[in-house]
């Protein structure tokens, strides 16, 4: 019996990545910058449209960090962040000596709750600290309630740093994620819908902003014949080799999105008659998710089994799965910081699971997943 590892979300090469890498070697563009970086940025700009400008960086975390710097966040400031997310969304707040203020999710998109967001802003202002930025996240590829979040942000004059690390190719009302924020961050980590091995990008509607990003990301070197620095800089630029991988990946991005969505449909079909399981899906036609990860929530009180039980059962079959993100306000390193909302994100964490979702899963992989799920749910 084939018992090879079925991964949650493994890299999926399209085949043309090596062409761009070979070209870089053949022309000796192995130095950090080169034509692949420019080409990759242009590819992303053409894909996102909406007159955006791109600065390719070493990671999505770097994009969030520089985004906060560009928005003027300094030590002692406060930044509102979605609690139900990966720690990379909020770690850069602490890098700068600022304070994260965490906000709960709403149940439809699992993303930042606009009501709790406004409650947090009002209370922080009441306490003498108007937040300097808001970081909502398109979790698992599902767009957040962009119109409602923007309305609250504009009401109080607070910029949005959009974390679109998991949502390349997702859309809200026809507009692509990564274009809603004053600044946005993308990620091309190895498990994302496309990868550059490691990498990310900062997105802005202002070329002035992306030019400043590139300046800061290349050690903030002043225009002088010698090495002169008037600002603190960072080594955050994407390399020409990694950007070559990204150029090849952009050629298969739409295909990868379709395959991820097909995996979501696979789970929709499997669980259609199991009322104790809810597959995370778009709430209405305004939303189009790339379904980077397909997720479920189990009602253990009705089923008599939990998401933990399912995770263990699948792992015994060498099938990787993962609990939903543990909310940041419950993390040991962040539990001392302010939190606004109820227990929605906590309940999702306790009852949810991410299932294998890769665009490179085979029919054999799907059959193994199906058999393992049927065994767990006693379907024969």
CSV table of C-alpha atoms in Angstrom, one decimal:
chain,number,residue,atom,x,y,z
A,1,UNK,CA,0.0,0.0,0.0
A,2,UNK,CA,1.3,3.4,-0.9
A,3,UNK,CA,1.8,5.3,2.4
A,4,UNK,CA,3.8,8.3,1.1
A,5,UNK,CA,3.3,11.5,3.0
A,6,UNK,CA,0.3,13.6,1.8
A,7,UNK,CA,1.3,17.2,2.6
A,8,UNK,CA,-1.1,19.9,3.7
A,9,UNK,CA,0.2,22.4,1.1
A,10,UNK,CA,3.5,21.6,-0.6
A,11,UNK,CA,5.3,23.6,-3.4
A,12,UNK,CA,4.0,23.0,-6.9
A,13,UNK,CA,6.4,23.8,-9.7
A,14,UNK,CA,5.1,24.6,-13.2
A,15,UNK,CA,8.2,23.6,-15.1
A,16,UNK,CA,9.3,26.9,-16.5
A,17,UNK,CA,10.9,28.2,-13.3
A,18,UNK,CA,14.3,26.6,-14.3
A,19,UNK,CA,14.3,28.6,-17.6
A,20,UNK,CA,14.4,31.9,-15.6
A,21,UNK,CA,16.9,30.5,-13.1
A,22,UNK,CA,19.2,29.2,-15.9
A,23,UNK,CA,18.9,32.5,-17.7
A,24,UNK,CA,20.1,34.2,-14.5
A,25,UNK,CA,23.1,31.9,-14.3
A,26,UNK,CA,23.9,32.2,-18.0
A,27,UNK,CA,24.0,36.0,-17.7
A,28,UNK,CA,25.7,35.9,-14.3
A,29,UNK,CA,22.8,37.7,-12.7
A,30,UNK,CA,23.3,35.8,-9.5
A,31,UNK,CA,23.8,39.0,-7.5
A,32,UNK,CA,20.8,40.0,-5.4
A,33,UNK,CA,19.1,42.2,-8.0
A,34,UNK,CA,18.5,41.7,-11.6
A,35,UNK,CA,16.0,41.5,-14.5
A,36,UNK,CA,14.0,38.7,-12.9
A,37,UNK,CA,13.2,41.0,-9.9
A,38,UNK,CA,11.9,43.7,-12.3
A,39,UNK,CA,10.0,41.1,-14.4
A,40,UNK,CA,8.4,39.4,-11.4
A,41,UNK,CA,7.2,42.8,-10.1
A,42,UNK,CA,5.7,43.6,-13.5
A,43,UNK,CA,4.0,40.2,-13.6
A,44,UNK,CA,2.4,40.9,-10.2
A,45,UNK,CA,1.3,44.4,-11.2
A,46,UNK,CA,-0.3,43.1,-14.4
A,47,UNK,CA,-2.1,40.3,-12.4
A,48,UNK,CA,-3.4,42.5,-9.7
A,49,UNK,CA,-4.2,45.5,-12.0
A,50,UNK,CA,-5.9,48.4,-10.2
A,51,UNK,CA,-2.8,50.6,-11.0
A,52,UNK,CA,-0.7,49.1,-8.2
A,53,UNK,CA,3.0,49.2,-7.8
A,54,UNK,CA,5.1,46.3,-6.4
A,55,UNK,CA,8.3,46.0,-4.4
A,56,UNK,CA,9.5,42.4,-4.3
A,57,UNK,CA,10.9,41.5,-0.9
A,58,UNK,CA,12.5,38.6,1.0
A,59,UNK,CA,9.2,37.6,2.8
A,60,UNK,CA,5.7,38.7,3.6
A,61,UNK,CA,6.8,39.5,7.1
A,62,UNK,CA,9.3,42.0,5.7
A,63,UNK,CA,6.5,43.6,3.7
A,64,UNK,CA,4.4,44.0,6.9
A,65,UNK,CA,7.4,45.4,8.8
A,66,UNK,CA,8.3,47.9,6.1
A,67,UNK,CA,4.6,48.7,5.7
A,68,UNK,CA,4.4,49.7,9.3
A,69,UNK,CA,7.6,51.8,9.0
A,70,UNK,CA,6.2,53.6,6.0
A,71,UNK,CA,3.0,54.3,7.9
A,72,UNK,CA,5.0,56.0,10.6
A,73,UNK,CA,4.6,53.4,13.4
A,74,UNK,CA,7.1,54.0,16.2
A,75,UNK,CA,7.9,52.7,19.6
A,76,UNK,CA,5.0,53.4,22.0
A,77,UNK,CA,2.3,53.5,19.2
A,78,UNK,CA,-0.6,51.0,19.0
A,79,UNK,CA,-1.6,49.0,16.0
A,80,UNK,CA,-4.8,47.0,15.7
A,81,UNK,CA,-4.4,43.5,14.3
A,82,UNK,CA,-6.7,40.6,13.6
A,83,UNK,CA,-6.2,38.0,16.4
A,84,UNK,CA,-7.1,35.0,14.3
A,85,UNK,CA,-4.0,34.8,12.1
A,86,UNK,CA,-0.4,33.6,11.9
A,87,UNK,CA,2.1,35.4,14.2
A,88,UNK,CA,3.8,37.0,11.2
A,89,UNK,CA,0.9,39.4,10.9
A,90,UNK,CA,1.7,41.0,14.3
A,91,UNK,CA,5.3,40.2,15.1
A,92,UNK,CA,6.5,43.3,13.1
A,93,UNK,CA,4.4,45.5,15.4
A,94,UNK,CA,6.6,44.4,18.3
A,95,UNK,CA,9.8,44.7,16.2
A,96,UNK,CA,9.1,48.4,16.2
A,97,UNK,CA,8.4,48.7,19.9
A,98,UNK,CA,4.7,49.3,19.3
A,99,UNK,CA,1.8,47.6,21.0
A,100,UNK,CA,-0.5,45.2,19.2
A,101,UNK,CA,-4.2,45.5,20.0
A,102,UNK,CA,-6.1,42.3,19.0
A,103,UNK,CA,-9.6,42.1,17.5
A,104,UNK,CA,-11.8,39.0,17.2
A,105,UNK,CA,-13.2,37.6,14.0
A,106,UNK,CA,-16.8,37.5,12.6
A,107,UNK,CA,-18.3,34.1,11.8
A,108,UNK,CA,-18.9,34.6,8.0
A,109,UNK,CA,-15.4,35.1,6.7
A,110,UNK,CA,-13.5,34.3,10.0
A,111,UNK,CA,-11.7,37.6,9.5
A,112,UNK,CA,-11.6,40.9,11.5
A,113,UNK,CA,-15.0,41.8,12.9
A,114,UNK,CA,-15.9,45.4,11.9
A,115,UNK,CA,-18.0,45.8,15.0
A,116,UNK,CA,-15.3,44.7,17.3
A,117,UNK,CA,-12.8,46.8,15.3
A,118,UNK,CA,-14.8,50.0,16.0
A,119,UNK,CA,-15.2,49.1,19.6
A,120,UNK,CA,-11.4,48.8,19.9
A,121,UNK,CA,-10.7,52.1,18.2
A,122,UNK,CA,-13.2,54.0,20.3
A,123,UNK,CA,-11.8,52.5,23.5
A,124,UNK,CA,-8.2,53.1,22.6
A,125,UNK,CA,-8.9,56.7,21.7
A,126,UNK,CA,-10.8,57.0,25.0
A,127,UNK,CA,-7.6,55.8,26.7
A,128,UNK,CA,-5.5,58.4,24.9
A,129,UNK,CA,-4.0,56.2,22.2
A,130,UNK,CA,-5.4,56.5,18.7
A,131,UNK,CA,-4.1,53.4,16.7
A,132,UNK,CA,-1.6,54.2,14.0
A,133,UNK,CA,-2.7,51.3,11.6
A,134,UNK,CA,-5.1,48.4,11.2
A,135,UNK,CA,-4.0,45.0,10.0
A,136,UNK,CA,-6.9,42.8,8.7
A,137,UNK,CA,-6.1,39.5,7.1
A,138,UNK,CA,-7.6,37.5,4.3
A,139,UNK,CA,-7.5,34.2,6.2
A,140,UNK,CA,-7.0,31.0,4.3
A,141,UNK,CA,-7.7,33.0,1.1
A,142,UNK,CA,-11.1,34.2,2.2
A,143,UNK,CA,-11.4,38.0,1.6
A,144,UNK,CA,-12.3,40.0,4.7
A,145,UNK,CA,-15.3,42.4,4.7
A,146,UNK,CA,-13.3,45.1,2.9
A,147,UNK,CA,-16.1,47.6,2.5
A,148,UNK,CA,-17.0,47.5,6.2
A,149,UNK,CA,-13.4,47.5,7.4
A,150,UNK,CA,-12.6,50.4,5.1
A,151,UNK,CA,-15.7,52.4,6.3
A,152,UNK,CA,-14.5,52.1,10.0
A,153,UNK,CA,-10.9,52.9,9.1
A,154,UNK,CA,-11.9,56.0,7.1
A,155,UNK,CA,-14.3,57.1,9.8
A,156,UNK,CA,-11.4,57.4,12.3
A,157,UNK,CA,-8.7,58.3,9.8
A,158,UNK,CA,-6.6,55.2,10.3
A,159,UNK,CA,-4.7,53.5,7.4
A,160,UNK,CA,-5.1,49.9,6.5
A,161,UNK,CA,-2.1,47.5,6.1
A,162,UNK,CA,-3.8,44.6,4.3
A,163,UNK,CA,-2.3,41.2,5.0
A,164,UNK,CA,-2.9,39.4,1.7
A,165,UNK,CA,-0.3,36.7,2.3
A,166,UNK,CA,-2.7,33.9,1.9
A,167,UNK,CA,-5.0,35.4,-0.7
A,168,UNK,CA,-3.2,36.0,-4.0
A,169,UNK,CA,-5.9,35.5,-6.6
A,170,UNK,CA,-8.9,35.9,-4.3
A,171,UNK,CA,-11.4,38.6,-5.0
A,172,UNK,CA,-14.0,40.7,-3.2
A,173,UNK,CA,-16.7,42.2,-5.5
A,174,UNK,CA,-14.5,41.5,-8.5
A,175,UNK,CA,-11.5,43.3,-7.1
A,176,UNK,CA,-8.4,41.3,-6.2
A,177,UNK,CA,-7.1,41.0,-2.7
A,178,UNK,CA,-3.9,42.9,-2.2
A,179,UNK,CA,-5.4,46.1,-3.6
A,180,UNK,CA,-7.7,47.2,-0.7
A,181,UNK,CA,-5.2,48.5,1.8
A,182,UNK,CA,-3.3,51.8,1.9
A,183,UNK,CA,-0.4,49.3,1.8
A,184,UNK,CA,-0.7,45.5,1.3
A,185,UNK,CA,1.6,42.5,1.9
A,186,UNK,CA,1.9,39.4,-0.2
A,187,UNK,CA,3.8,36.1,0.6
A,188,UNK,CA,5.5,33.5,-1.6
A,189,UNK,CA,6.6,31.2,1.2
A,190,UNK,CA,7.0,27.5,0.3
A,191,UNK,CA,3.4,26.6,1.3
A,192,UNK,CA,1.6,29.4,-0.5
A,193,UNK,CA,-0.4,29.2,-3.7
A,194,UNK,CA,2.8,30.2,-5.6
A,195,UNK,CA,6.2,30.3,-4.1
A,196,UNK,CA,9.6,31.9,-4.7
A,197,UNK,CA,11.1,29.5,-2.1
A,198,UNK,CA,10.8,32.3,0.4
A,199,UNK,CA,9.7,35.7,-0.5
A,200,UNK,CA,7.0,38.4,-0.4
A,201,UNK,CA,6.0,41.8,-1.8
A,202,UNK,CA,4.7,45.1,-0.7
A,203,UNK,CA,1.8,46.5,-2.8
A,204,UNK,CA,0.9,50.2,-3.0
A,205,UNK,CA,-1.1,52.5,-5.3
A,206,UNK,CA,1.8,55.0,-5.0
A,207,UNK,CA,5.1,54.5,-6.8
A,208,UNK,CA,6.6,56.9,-4.3
A,209,UNK,CA,5.8,54.4,-1.6
A,210,UNK,CA,7.3,51.4,-3.4
A,211,UNK,CA,10.4,53.4,-4.3
A,212,UNK,CA,10.8,54.2,-0.7
A,213,UNK,CA,10.2,50.5,0.1
A,214,UNK,CA,13.0,49.5,-2.2
A,215,UNK,CA,15.3,52.1,-0.7
A,216,UNK,CA,14.7,50.9,2.9
A,217,UNK,CA,14.9,47.2,1.7
A,218,UNK,CA,18.4,47.8,0.3
A,219,UNK,CA,20.0,49.1,3.5
A,220,UNK,CA,18.8,52.7,2.9
A,221,UNK,CA,21.9,53.7,1.0
A,222,UNK,CA,21.9,57.4,0.1
A,223,UNK,CA,22.6,58.6,-3.4
A,224,UNK,CA,26.4,59.1,-3.0
A,225,UNK,CA,29.5,57.6,-4.5
A,226,UNK,CA,30.4,56.2,-1.1
A,227,UNK,CA,28.3,54.3,1.3
A,228,UNK,CA,26.3,56.9,3.2
A,229,UNK,CA,23.2,56.2,5.3
A,230,UNK,CA,20.8,58.8,6.8
A,231,UNK,CA,18.1,56.3,7.7
A,232,UNK,CA,18.0,52.8,9.2
A,233,UNK,CA,17.8,50.3,6.4
A,234,UNK,CA,17.1,46.6,6.0
A,235,UNK,CA,18.3,43.7,3.9
A,236,UNK,CA,14.8,42.8,2.7
A,237,UNK,CA,15.1,42.7,-1.1
A,238,UNK,CA,14.1,39.5,-3.1
A,239,UNK,CA,17.0,37.9,-4.9
A,240,UNK,CA,17.2,37.6,-8.7
A,241,UNK,CA,17.3,33.8,-8.4
A,242,UNK,CA,14.2,33.6,-6.2
A,243,UNK,CA,12.4,36.1,-8.4
A,244,UNK,CA,13.1,33.7,-11.3
A,245,UNK,CA,11.2,31.0,-9.6
A,246,UNK,CA,8.4,33.5,-9.1
A,247,UNK,CA,8.3,34.4,-12.8
A,248,UNK,CA,7.8,30.7,-13.6
A,249,UNK,CA,5.2,30.4,-10.9
A,250,UNK,CA,3.2,33.3,-12.2
A,251,UNK,CA,2.7,31.4,-15.5
A,252,UNK,CA,0.7,28.7,-13.6
A,253,UNK,CA,-1.0,30.9,-10.9
A,254,UNK,CA,-4.5,30.7,-12.5
A,255,UNK,CA,-4.1,27.0,-12.9
A,256,UNK,CA,-3.1,26.6,-9.2
A,257,UNK,CA,-6.1,28.7,-8.1
A,258,UNK,CA,-8.4,26.5,-10.1
A,259,UNK,CA,-6.9,23.3,-8.6
A,260,UNK,CA,-7.1,24.6,-5.0
A,261,UNK,CA,-10.7,25.5,-5.6
A,262,UNK,CA,-11.3,22.0,-7.0
A,263,UNK,CA,-9.9,20.6,-3.7
A,264,UNK,CA,-12.4,22.7,-1.9
A,265,UNK,CA,-15.2,21.3,-4.1
A,266,UNK,CA,-13.9,17.8,-3.3
A,267,UNK,CA,-14.5,18.4,0.5
A,268,UNK,CA,-17.8,20.1,-0.2
A,269,UNK,CA,-19.0,17.0,-2.0
A,270,UNK,CA,-17.6,14.6,0.6
A,271,UNK,CA,-19.2,16.4,3.6
A,272,UNK,CA,-22.5,17.3,2.0
A,273,UNK,CA,-24.4,14.7,4.0
A,274,UNK,CA,-22.5,15.0,7.2
A,275,UNK,CA,-24.3,17.8,9.1
A,276,UNK,CA,-21.8,17.8,12.0
A,277,UNK,CA,-19.1,19.2,9.7
A,278,UNK,CA,-19.1,22.7,8.1
A,279,UNK,CA,-16.7,23.3,5.2
A,280,UNK,CA,-15.4,26.9,5.2
A,281,UNK,CA,-16.8,28.6,2.1
A,282,UNK,CA,-17.7,32.0,0.6
A,283,UNK,CA,-20.7,33.6,2.4
A,284,UNK,CA,-22.1,35.0,-0.9
A,285,UNK,CA,-21.3,35.9,-4.5
A,286,UNK,CA,-19.3,39.0,-3.4
A,287,UNK,CA,-16.5,36.7,-2.3
A,288,UNK,CA,-14.1,34.6,-4.4
A,289,UNK,CA,-11.6,32.6,-2.4
A,290,UNK,CA,-8.5,31.0,-3.8
A,291,UNK,CA,-9.1,28.4,-1.1
A,292,UNK,CA,-5.4,28.4,-0.3
A,293,UNK,CA,-6.3,26.0,2.5
A,294,UNK,CA,-9.6,24.0,2.7
A,295,UNK,CA,-10.9,24.1,6.3
A,296,UNK,CA,-13.6,22.5,8.3
A,297,UNK,CA,-15.3,23.0,11.6
A,298,UNK,CA,-16.6,19.9,13.5
A,299,UNK,CA,-19.5,20.0,15.9
A,300,UNK,CA,-18.1,17.5,18.4
A,301,UNK,CA,-21.2,17.7,20.7
A,302,UNK,CA,-23.3,16.2,17.9
A,303,UNK,CA,-20.6,13.9,16.3
A,304,UNK,CA,-19.1,12.5,19.5
A,305,UNK,CA,-15.6,13.0,17.9
A,306,UNK,CA,-13.5,16.1,17.7
A,307,UNK,CA,-11.2,17.9,15.3
A,308,UNK,CA,-8.3,16.6,17.4
A,309,UNK,CA,-9.6,13.0,16.9
A,310,UNK,CA,-9.7,13.5,13.1
A,311,UNK,CA,-6.2,15.1,13.0
A,312,UNK,CA,-4.8,12.1,14.9
A,313,UNK,CA,-6.6,9.6,12.7
A,314,UNK,CA,-5.3,11.3,9.5
A,315,UNK,CA,-1.8,11.5,10.8
A,316,UNK,CA,-1.8,7.8,11.4
A,317,UNK,CA,-2.5,7.4,7.7
A,318,UNK,CA,0.5,9.8,7.0
A,319,UNK,CA,-1.9,12.5,5.9
A,320,UNK,CA,-0.8,16.0,7.1
A,321,UNK,CA,-3.5,18.3,8.5
A,322,UNK,CA,-3.3,21.2,11.0
A,323,UNK,CA,-5.5,22.9,13.6
A,324,UNK,CA,-6.7,26.3,12.6
A,325,UNK,CA,-4.6,29.2,13.7
A,326,UNK,CA,-4.4,29.7,17.5
A,327,UNK,CA,-5.6,33.3,18.1
A,328,UNK,CA,-2.8,35.7,18.9
A,329,UNK,CA,-4.5,36.9,22.1
A,330,UNK,CA,-4.2,33.3,23.5
A,331,UNK,CA,-0.5,33.0,22.6
A,332,UNK,CA,1.8,33.1,25.6
A,333,UNK,CA,3.9,35.9,24.1
A,334,UNK,CA,0.9,38.1,23.3
A,335,UNK,CA,-1.7,37.3,26.0
A,336,UNK,CA,-0.8,40.5,27.9
A,337,UNK,CA,-2.0,42.8,25.1
A,338,UNK,CA,-5.5,44.3,24.7
A,339,UNK,CA,-8.2,42.2,23.1
A,340,UNK,CA,-11.6,43.2,21.8
A,341,UNK,CA,-14.4,40.9,20.8
A,342,UNK,CA,-16.0,37.6,22.0
A,343,UNK,CA,-14.9,34.0,21.5
A,344,UNK,CA,-15.4,33.4,17.8
A,345,UNK,CA,-11.8,32.9,17.0
A,346,UNK,CA,-11.3,30.8,20.1
A,347,UNK,CA,-14.1,28.5,19.1
A,348,UNK,CA,-12.8,28.2,15.5
A,349,UNK,CA,-9.4,27.2,16.9
A,350,UNK,CA,-10.9,24.6,19.2
A,351,UNK,CA,-13.1,23.0,16.6
A,352,UNK,CA,-11.5,23.5,13.2
A,353,UNK,CA,-9.0,21.7,11.0
A,354,UNK,CA,-7.1,22.5,7.8
A,355,UNK,CA,-7.1,19.6,5.4
A,356,UNK,CA,-4.7,18.7,2.5
A,357,UNK,CA,-5.3,21.5,-0.1
A,358,UNK,CA,-2.3,21.5,-2.5
A,359,UNK,CA,-2.7,22.1,-6.2
A,360,UNK,CA,-0.4,19.1,-6.8
A,361,UNK,CA,-2.6,16.5,-5.0
A,362,UNK,CA,-3.2,13.5,-7.3
A,363,UNK,CA,-6.3,11.3,-7.8
A,364,UNK,CA,-4.5,8.7,-5.7
A,365,UNK,CA,-3.9,11.2,-2.9
A,366,UNK,CA,-7.6,12.1,-3.1
A,367,UNK,CA,-8.6,8.5,-2.9
A,368,UNK,CA,-6.4,8.0,0.2
A,369,UNK,CA,-7.9,11.1,1.9
A,370,UNK,CA,-11.4,9.9,1.0
A,371,UNK,CA,-10.8,6.4,2.5
A,372,UNK,CA,-9.3,7.8,5.6
A,373,UNK,CA,-12.3,10.2,6.1
A,374,UNK,CA,-14.8,7.5,5.4
A,375,UNK,CA,-13.2,5.3,8.0
A,376,UNK,CA,-13.3,8.1,10.6
A,377,UNK,CA,-16.9,9.1,9.9
A,378,UNK,CA,-18.0,5.4,9.5
A,379,UNK,CA,-19.2,5.9,5.9
A,380,UNK,CA,-19.4,2.6,4.0
